[in-house]
Amino acid sequence: MTDHPIVLRARGIDKSYGGVHALANADLEIRAGEVHCLAGANGSGKSTLIKILSGVEVPDRGDIIIADKVVPKLSVVGSISHGVQVIYQDLSLFPNLSVAENVAMTTRVAGKARIISIPAARELTITVMKRLKLDFDPDVLLEELSVAQRQLVAICRAIANDVRVLFMDEPTTALTWNEVGTLFEVIETLKADGVAIVFVSHKTEEVFALSDRITVLRNGKVVAAGTAGEFDRDSLVEALIGRRELEERIVSGGVHDAPVLEVTSLSAPGLFADISFTAHAGEIIGLTGLMGSGRSEIADAIFGIIPFTSGRVSVDGRDIRSGDVASAIAAGIAYVPSDRLTQGVFLDQSISRNLVASSISSFASRLGWLQPKAIREGVDDLIADLSMKVGSPADPVSSLSGGNQQRVVIGKWLATNPRVLVLNGPTVGVDIGSKSAILQILRQKAAQGITVLLISDDVPELVSVCHRVLVVRRGRLVDEIVADNVTVEAVRERSIA
């Protein structure tokens, strides 16, 4: 690989919060026209380093060097003026404004303009979109666009500000495979124009598909750095989590013949139609398809979030009433939603309160009084069972890493002693170590007789744990992949056919 010029360098960066070292003597070199993956588990220091390099945080020690000059006090505005920008997971866009207004906003603010000229904003947006070979209406409101299109608008906004270094935090988390392909094409265009791309990803496939260089952080320290060719999957995983851990197909044994969850001719107009399948005790079934295929809506209907107009859902022969979450819970269905932050946990409440939120009645006496000792013991058992890393059960959930937050959501529902555990994207946004741990939890619970329904578009994840994979396309169940036929190639091919 020909070395490109270094455009941004972090040298010997230290940062502590209340005595906790977030970064310790961290070095990073970003080169023009290259894609650099910043990898690491949740809590490894990635976000802190990005905030320091974009002027959001100030390091305790160390230098930031831009264009061979040390920048002693880097602010957010200063970083933008140096061509450094960050696209965070929430994108920081304005849904009630047009595409053009969003693209022009930062440019106009940086230029201290009080009023945005709509014709000028449209012209700027069209010019930027042509550069990236994009084609959508600059006058449409952002809220009318898909997540993938909004991601591209955020990139256009950065380009409009003459970006030289673009940080992208988990850019593909909410994208389909096809949309990821479009994003990759845009990134290649930026590379060809000499822009340095730094992206954070927990997906090893993406890391090797995109990266020219890789830097791995663990516990605030750089533990590995080099060209992508110097890594393979095993060495990357070892650097990330400190040990080798392969993505193997390990399915739990002991699937029982008796049906537990029965879904028969389930339909909801405009969402899905004629969905039928049966799941048995101890079985892990995957439900997959492209985003918008109807896979998530089927899960929501099974749990009563979305009403179905015809068909039947039953657990051990007990019917679930349409659109009735309480009926589903009473029958033994538990549901881990796709968005843990808004649907799964109470971030400001304690770990303990979150873990008992769905099963609080089981900790009450016959007179209805809560029993603190029983709650403490139950919480301690869940924390141990799920190998959660917590300081104290009294700490807020917001203090935990993404992987441990997800385990809180899973634990909250396992506390209800479910017959059926439905999980919608349970490893989205968690690091590879936490992902492995969560999948192992699913295997263990299946081995204990729980029926697991896993909704995901992470193909290696499905292959790793599922006995069967059901494929949804345009709201219909179109394929079933069984036993040894469950391979990455088969699932991917049949999902996008």
mmCIF file of C-alpha atoms in Angstrom, residues 157-440:
data_model
loop_
_atom_site.group_PDB
_atom_site.id
_atom_site.type_symbol
_atom_site.label_atom_id
_atom_site.label_comp_id
_atom_site.label_asym_id
_atom_site.label_seq_id
_atom_site.Cartn_x
_atom_site.Cartn_y
_atom_site.Cartn_z
ATOM 1 C CA ARG A 157 -23.703 18.155 4.563
ATOM 2 C CA ALA A 158 -20.127 17.229 5.444
ATOM 3 C CA ILE A 159 -19.022 17.478 1.801
ATOM 4 C CA ALA A 160 -20.632 20.910 1.538
ATOM 5 C CA ASN A 161 -18.246 22.027 4.280
ATOM 6 C CA ASP A 162 -15.148 20.901 2.381
ATOM 7 C CA VAL A 163 -14.559 17.917 4.644
ATOM 8 C CA ARG A 164 -11.048 16.425 4.767
ATOM 9 C CA VAL A 165 -11.568 13.923 7.586
ATOM 10 C CA LEU A 166 -14.991 12.320 8.074
ATOM 11 C CA PHE A 167 -15.741 10.237 11.165
ATOM 12 C CA MET A 168 -18.720 7.866 10.851
ATOM 13 C CA ASP A 169 -20.037 6.179 13.995
ATOM 14 C CA GLU A 170 -21.697 2.816 13.211
ATOM 15 C CA PRO A 171 -22.980 4.071 9.823
ATOM 16 C CA THR A 172 -24.629 0.794 8.746
ATOM 17 C CA THR A 173 -26.479 -0.149 11.956
ATOM 18 C CA ALA A 174 -29.969 0.540 10.592
ATOM 19 C CA LEU A 175 -29.322 -0.148 6.897
ATOM 20 C CA THR A 176 -30.265 -3.079 4.693
ATOM 21 C CA TRP A 177 -27.632 -4.933 2.662
ATOM 22 C CA ASN A 178 -28.573 -3.041 -0.494
ATOM 23 C CA GLU A 179 -28.380 0.299 1.318
ATOM 24 C CA VAL A 180 -25.006 -0.654 2.782
ATOM 25 C CA GLY A 181 -23.801 -1.240 -0.775
ATOM 26 C CA THR A 182 -24.847 2.283 -1.771
ATOM 27 C CA LEU A 183 -23.066 3.728 1.261
ATOM 28 C CA PHE A 184 -19.903 1.803 0.369
ATOM 29 C CA GLU A 185 -19.994 3.254 -3.151
ATOM 30 C CA VAL A 186 -20.236 6.779 -1.727
ATOM 31 C CA ILE A 187 -17.303 6.076 0.602
ATOM 32 C CA GLU A 188 -15.209 4.867 -2.355
ATOM 33 C CA THR A 189 -16.044 8.108 -4.185
ATOM 34 C CA LEU A 190 -14.888 10.146 -1.188
ATOM 35 C CA LYS A 191 -11.675 8.104 -0.991
ATOM 36 C CA ALA A 192 -10.941 8.821 -4.641
ATOM 37 C CA ASP A 193 -11.367 12.538 -3.887
ATOM 38 C CA GLY A 194 -8.754 12.310 -1.133
ATOM 39 C CA VAL A 195 -11.117 12.432 1.851
ATOM 40 C CA ALA A 196 -10.013 10.425 4.893
ATOM 41 C CA ILE A 197 -12.813 8.250 6.268
ATOM 42 C CA VAL A 198 -12.707 6.996 9.850
ATOM 43 C CA PHE A 199 -15.515 4.633 10.701
ATOM 44 C CA VAL A 200 -16.553 2.707 13.783
ATOM 45 C CA SER A 201 -18.078 -0.717 13.239
ATOM 46 C CA HIS A 202 -18.664 -3.875 15.252
ATOM 47 C CA LYS A 203 -19.141 -5.925 12.068
ATOM 48 C CA THR A 204 -15.966 -7.719 11.034
ATOM 49 C CA GLU A 205 -17.238 -8.270 7.487
ATOM 50 C CA GLU A 206 -17.542 -4.507 7.011
ATOM 51 C CA VAL A 207 -14.160 -3.849 8.567
ATOM 52 C CA PHE A 208 -12.387 -6.019 6.012
ATOM 53 C CA ALA A 209 -14.598 -4.965 3.100
ATOM 54 C CA LEU A 210 -13.868 -1.252 3.591
ATOM 55 C CA SER A 211 -10.708 -0.684 5.589
ATOM 56 C CA ASP A 212 -7.263 0.284 4.408
ATOM 57 C CA ARG A 213 -6.032 0.558 7.997
ATOM 58 C CA ILE A 214 -7.291 -0.639 11.368
ATOM 59 C CA THR A 215 -6.655 0.650 14.877
ATOM 60 C CA VAL A 216 -7.979 -1.369 17.822
ATOM 61 C CA LEU A 217 -8.649 0.143 21.243
ATOM 62 C CA ARG A 218 -9.140 -1.902 24.401
ATOM 63 C CA ASN A 219 -9.591 -0.391 27.858
ATOM 64 C CA GLY A 220 -8.484 3.016 26.609
ATOM 65 C CA LYS A 221 -5.248 1.804 25.030
ATOM 66 C CA VAL A 222 -4.259 1.149 21.423
ATOM 67 C CA VAL A 223 -3.554 -2.595 21.420
ATOM 68 C CA ALA A 224 -3.147 -3.122 17.672
ATOM 69 C CA ALA A 225 -2.700 -0.951 14.600
ATOM 70 C CA GLY A 226 -1.703 -1.555 11.012
ATOM 71 C CA THR A 227 -2.902 -2.053 7.466
ATOM 72 C CA ALA A 228 -5.996 -4.193 6.972
ATOM 73 C CA GLY A 229 -3.828 -6.823 5.302
ATOM 74 C CA GLU A 230 -1.948 -7.342 8.560
ATOM 75 C CA PHE A 231 -5.151 -8.633 10.205
ATOM 76 C CA ASP A 232 -7.433 -11.592 9.655
ATOM 77 C CA ARG A 233 -10.694 -12.206 11.477
ATOM 78 C CA ASP A 234 -9.106 -14.258 14.251
ATOM 79 C CA SER A 235 -6.369 -11.729 15.008
ATOM 80 C CA LEU A 236 -8.860 -8.848 14.930
ATOM 81 C CA VAL A 237 -11.205 -10.600 17.363
ATOM 82 C CA GLU A 238 -8.281 -11.427 19.620
ATOM 83 C CA ALA A 239 -7.230 -7.775 19.641
ATOM 84 C CA LEU A 240 -10.791 -6.646 20.325
ATOM 85 C CA ILE A 241 -11.625 -8.927 23.239
ATOM 86 C CA GLY A 242 -8.251 -10.300 24.329
ATOM 87 C CA ARG A 243 -8.909 -13.854 23.219
ATOM 88 C CA ARG A 244 -9.710 -15.818 20.071
ATOM 89 C CA GLU A 245 -13.356 -16.548 19.470
ATOM 90 C CA LEU A 246 -14.584 -17.963 16.187
ATOM 91 C CA GLU A 247 -18.030 -17.522 14.654
ATOM 92 C CA GLU A 248 -19.031 -21.156 14.648
ATOM 93 C CA ARG A 249 -22.372 -22.792 14.069
ATOM 94 C CA ILE A 250 -23.210 -24.054 17.558
ATOM 95 C CA VAL A 251 -26.871 -24.891 17.993
ATOM 96 C CA SER A 252 -28.339 -26.113 21.249
ATOM 97 C CA GLY A 253 -29.569 -29.678 21.481
ATOM 98 C CA GLY A 254 -32.705 -31.121 23.005
ATOM 99 C CA VAL A 255 -35.419 -29.702 20.732
ATOM 100 C CA HIS A 256 -38.742 -31.221 21.800
ATOM 101 C CA ASP A 257 -41.475 -32.496 19.493
ATOM 102 C CA ALA A 258 -44.367 -30.785 21.232
ATOM 103 C CA PRO A 259 -45.205 -27.407 19.650
ATOM 104 C CA VAL A 260 -45.024 -24.355 21.902
ATOM 105 C CA LEU A 261 -45.559 -21.332 19.657
ATOM 106 C CA GLU A 262 -48.043 -21.769 16.799
ATOM 107 C CA VAL A 263 -48.635 -19.000 14.271
ATOM 108 C CA THR A 264 -51.393 -19.810 11.791
ATOM 109 C CA SER A 265 -52.444 -17.771 8.725
ATOM 110 C CA LEU A 266 -51.537 -14.498 10.462
ATOM 111 C CA SER A 267 -52.361 -11.385 8.440
ATOM 112 C CA ALA A 268 -52.335 -7.602 8.868
ATOM 113 C CA PRO A 269 -53.218 -5.650 5.695
ATOM 114 C CA GLY A 270 -50.302 -3.686 4.285
ATOM 115 C CA LEU A 271 -47.798 -5.357 6.618
ATOM 116 C CA PHE A 272 -47.846 -9.138 6.158
ATOM 117 C CA ALA A 273 -50.168 -11.920 5.022
ATOM 118 C CA ASP A 274 -50.762 -15.621 5.664
ATOM 119 C CA ILE A 275 -47.818 -16.197 8.025
ATOM 120 C CA SER A 276 -47.729 -19.727 9.426
ATOM 121 C CA PHE A 277 -45.047 -21.590 11.384
ATOM 122 C CA THR A 278 -44.627 -23.703 14.494
ATOM 123 C CA ALA A 279 -41.786 -23.489 17.027
ATOM 124 C CA HIS A 280 -40.900 -26.139 19.578
ATOM 125 C CA ALA A 281 -39.453 -26.113 23.068
ATOM 126 C CA GLY A 282 -35.690 -25.678 22.986
ATOM 127 C CA GLU A 283 -35.691 -24.450 19.402
ATOM 128 C CA ILE A 284 -34.128 -21.239 18.099
ATOM 129 C CA ILE A 285 -35.847 -20.044 14.931
ATOM 130 C CA GLY A 286 -34.501 -17.142 12.888
ATOM 131 C CA LEU A 287 -36.844 -14.760 11.090
ATOM 132 C CA THR A 288 -35.047 -12.706 8.458
ATOM 133 C CA GLY A 289 -35.520 -10.595 5.369
ATOM 134 C CA LEU A 290 -34.595 -7.179 4.054
ATOM 135 C CA MET A 291 -35.627 -4.129 6.030
ATOM 136 C CA GLY A 292 -39.261 -3.457 5.193
ATOM 137 C CA SER A 293 -39.929 -7.126 4.443
ATOM 138 C CA GLY A 294 -42.364 -7.378 7.357
ATOM 139 C CA ARG A 295 -40.137 -9.381 9.702
ATOM 140 C CA SER A 296 -40.319 -6.874 12.588
ATOM 141 C CA GLU A 297 -44.046 -6.344 12.147
ATOM 142 C CA ILE A 298 -44.638 -10.099 12.472
ATOM 143 C CA ALA A 299 -42.739 -10.072 15.782
ATOM 144 C CA ASP A 300 -44.755 -7.070 16.967
ATOM 145 C CA ALA A 301 -48.005 -8.835 16.107
ATOM 146 C CA ILE A 302 -47.000 -11.996 17.975
ATOM 147 C CA PHE A 303 -46.389 -9.885 21.082
ATOM 148 C CA GLY A 304 -49.608 -7.887 20.640
ATOM 149 C CA ILE A 305 -48.056 -4.534 19.732
ATOM 150 C CA ILE A 306 -49.602 -4.631 16.252
ATOM 151 C CA PRO A 307 -53.132 -6.059 15.877
ATOM 152 C CA PHE A 308 -53.687 -8.782 13.295
ATOM 153 C CA THR A 309 -56.931 -8.952 11.338
ATOM 154 C CA SER A 310 -57.008 -12.700 10.781
ATOM 155 C CA GLY A 311 -55.169 -15.799 11.829
ATOM 156 C CA ARG A 312 -54.077 -17.163 15.183
ATOM 157 C CA VAL A 313 -51.164 -16.990 17.627
ATOM 158 C CA SER A 314 -51.056 -19.505 20.466
ATOM 159 C CA VAL A 315 -48.657 -20.679 23.168
ATOM 160 C CA ASP A 316 -49.168 -24.240 24.422
ATOM 161 C CA GLY A 317 -52.587 -24.117 22.820
ATOM 162 C CA ARG A 318 -53.575 -20.853 24.519
ATOM 163 C CA ASP A 319 -54.670 -18.186 22.047
ATOM 164 C CA ILE A 320 -53.269 -14.645 22.168
ATOM 165 C CA ARG A 321 -55.773 -11.865 21.639
ATOM 166 C CA SER A 322 -55.020 -9.575 18.708
ATOM 167 C CA GLY A 323 -53.323 -6.344 19.719
ATOM 168 C CA ASP A 324 -53.193 -7.304 23.396
ATOM 169 C CA VAL A 325 -49.708 -7.229 24.958
ATOM 170 C CA ALA A 326 -51.054 -8.284 28.355
ATOM 171 C CA SER A 327 -52.571 -11.396 26.775
ATOM 172 C CA ALA A 328 -49.221 -12.291 25.187
ATOM 173 C CA ILE A 329 -47.319 -11.833 28.452
ATOM 174 C CA ALA A 330 -49.886 -13.875 30.360
ATOM 175 C CA ALA A 331 -49.447 -16.704 27.841
ATOM 176 C CA GLY A 332 -45.679 -16.684 28.388
ATOM 177 C CA ILE A 333 -44.305 -14.540 25.557
ATOM 178 C CA ALA A 334 -41.426 -12.146 26.282
ATOM 179 C CA TYR A 335 -40.221 -9.546 23.795
ATOM 180 C CA VAL A 336 -36.849 -7.817 23.492
ATOM 181 C CA PRO A 337 -37.489 -4.833 21.160
ATOM 182 C CA SER A 338 -35.192 -3.494 18.460
ATOM 183 C CA ASP A 339 -34.585 -0.144 20.164
ATOM 184 C CA ARG A 340 -33.393 -0.786 23.694
ATOM 185 C CA LEU A 341 -32.907 2.911 24.506
ATOM 186 C CA THR A 342 -36.500 4.020 23.889
ATOM 187 C CA GLN A 343 -38.415 0.746 24.231
ATOM 188 C CA GLY A 344 -36.301 -1.572 26.347
ATOM 189 C CA VAL A 345 -34.936 0.216 29.404
ATOM 190 C CA PHE A 346 -35.513 3.164 31.715
ATOM 191 C CA LEU A 347 -32.078 4.744 31.338
ATOM 192 C CA ASP A 348 -32.203 6.948 34.437
ATOM 193 C CA GLN A 349 -33.592 4.205 36.674
ATOM 194 C CA SER A 350 -31.449 1.674 38.501
ATOM 195 C CA ILE A 351 -30.331 -1.633 37.061
ATOM 196 C CA SER A 352 -32.313 -3.335 39.813
ATOM 197 C CA ARG A 353 -35.583 -1.561 39.000
ATOM 198 C CA ASN A 354 -35.173 -2.277 35.303
ATOM 199 C CA LEU A 355 -34.563 -5.982 35.900
ATOM 200 C CA VAL A 356 -37.769 -6.420 37.911
ATOM 201 C CA ALA A 357 -39.932 -4.047 35.848
ATOM 202 C CA SER A 358 -41.776 -6.808 33.968
ATOM 203 C CA SER A 359 -42.035 -9.252 36.871
ATOM 204 C CA ILE A 360 -42.677 -6.985 39.854
ATOM 205 C CA SER A 361 -45.816 -8.851 40.933
ATOM 206 C CA SER A 362 -43.763 -12.005 41.551
ATOM 207 C CA PHE A 363 -41.826 -10.168 44.256
ATOM 208 C CA ALA A 364 -44.930 -9.168 46.221
ATOM 209 C CA SER A 365 -46.353 -10.860 49.292
ATOM 210 C CA ARG A 366 -49.890 -12.227 49.433
ATOM 211 C CA LEU A 367 -50.961 -8.855 50.813
ATOM 212 C CA GLY A 368 -49.376 -7.028 47.900
ATOM 213 C CA TRP A 369 -46.315 -5.680 49.704
ATOM 214 C CA LEU A 370 -43.024 -5.739 47.809
ATOM 215 C CA GLN A 371 -40.325 -7.874 49.438
ATOM 216 C CA PRO A 372 -36.940 -6.080 49.201
ATOM 217 C CA LYS A 373 -34.944 -9.181 50.117
ATOM 218 C CA ALA A 374 -36.602 -11.231 47.365
ATOM 219 C CA ILE A 375 -35.940 -8.417 44.865
ATOM 220 C CA ARG A 376 -32.258 -8.233 45.838
ATOM 221 C CA GLU A 377 -31.839 -11.983 45.514
ATOM 222 C CA GLY A 378 -33.673 -12.075 42.184
ATOM 223 C CA VAL A 379 -31.595 -9.212 40.784
ATOM 224 C CA ASP A 380 -28.343 -10.779 41.981
ATOM 225 C CA ASP A 381 -29.311 -14.083 40.338
ATOM 226 C CA LEU A 382 -30.045 -12.373 37.008
ATOM 227 C CA ILE A 383 -26.804 -10.393 37.063
ATOM 228 C CA ALA A 384 -24.845 -13.582 37.717
ATOM 229 C CA ASP A 385 -26.814 -15.666 35.214
ATOM 230 C CA LEU A 386 -26.234 -13.165 32.393
ATOM 231 C CA SER A 387 -22.634 -12.332 33.424
ATOM 232 C CA MET A 388 -23.392 -8.603 33.564
ATOM 233 C CA LYS A 389 -20.566 -6.224 34.359
ATOM 234 C CA VAL A 390 -22.088 -3.739 36.811
ATOM 235 C CA GLY A 391 -20.722 -1.644 39.637
ATOM 236 C CA SER A 392 -23.842 -1.830 41.775
ATOM 237 C CA PRO A 393 -27.454 -2.839 41.054
ATOM 238 C CA ALA A 394 -28.351 0.641 42.297
ATOM 239 C CA ASP A 395 -26.424 2.302 39.439
ATOM 240 C CA PRO A 396 -28.516 3.739 36.575
ATOM 241 C CA VAL A 397 -28.718 1.698 33.390
ATOM 242 C CA SER A 398 -27.230 4.676 31.542
ATOM 243 C CA SER A 399 -23.915 3.921 33.284
ATOM 244 C CA LEU A 400 -23.607 0.573 31.477
ATOM 245 C CA SER A 401 -22.078 -0.282 28.111
ATOM 246 C CA GLY A 402 -24.408 -1.087 25.218
ATOM 247 C CA GLY A 403 -23.842 -4.825 25.631
ATOM 248 C CA ASN A 404 -24.699 -4.746 29.331
ATOM 249 C CA GLN A 405 -27.743 -2.556 28.689
ATOM 250 C CA GLN A 406 -28.965 -5.184 26.256
ATOM 251 C CA ARG A 407 -28.441 -7.889 28.868
ATOM 252 C CA VAL A 408 -30.586 -5.859 31.252
ATOM 253 C CA VAL A 409 -33.411 -5.903 28.679
ATOM 254 C CA ILE A 410 -33.040 -9.648 28.184
ATOM 255 C CA GLY A 411 -32.836 -10.215 31.937
ATOM 256 C CA LYS A 412 -35.959 -8.144 32.540
ATOM 257 C CA TRP A 413 -37.938 -10.525 30.357
ATOM 258 C CA LEU A 414 -36.235 -13.714 31.505
ATOM 259 C CA ALA A 415 -37.419 -12.771 34.996
ATOM 260 C CA THR A 416 -40.978 -13.476 33.786
ATOM 261 C CA ASN A 417 -40.036 -17.157 33.177
ATOM 262 C CA PRO A 418 -41.252 -17.063 29.564
ATOM 263 C CA ARG A 419 -42.161 -20.020 27.399
ATOM 264 C CA VAL A 420 -41.304 -18.000 24.258
ATOM 265 C CA LEU A 421 -38.567 -15.378 23.983
ATOM 266 C CA VAL A 422 -38.863 -13.100 20.942
ATOM 267 C CA LEU A 423 -35.832 -10.915 20.208
ATOM 268 C CA ASN A 424 -35.699 -8.239 17.518
ATOM 269 C CA GLY A 425 -32.090 -7.453 16.575
ATOM 270 C CA PRO A 426 -30.669 -8.246 20.032
ATOM 271 C CA THR A 427 -27.021 -7.605 19.104
ATOM 272 C CA VAL A 428 -27.401 -4.403 17.077
ATOM 273 C CA GLY A 429 -24.901 -1.806 18.259
ATOM 274 C CA VAL A 430 -23.027 -4.056 20.702
ATOM 275 C CA ASP A 431 -19.391 -5.037 20.459
ATOM 276 C CA ILE A 432 -18.230 -8.450 19.287
ATOM 277 C CA GLY A 433 -17.535 -9.723 22.801
ATOM 278 C CA SER A 434 -21.024 -8.786 24.027
ATOM 279 C CA LYS A 435 -22.552 -10.195 20.855
ATOM 280 C CA SER A 436 -20.898 -13.545 21.462
ATOM 281 C CA ALA A 437 -22.072 -13.518 25.080
ATOM 282 C CA ILE A 438 -25.675 -12.701 24.118
ATOM 283 C CA LEU A 439 -25.805 -15.480 21.524
ATOM 284 C CA GLN A 440 -24.469 -17.899 24.131
#
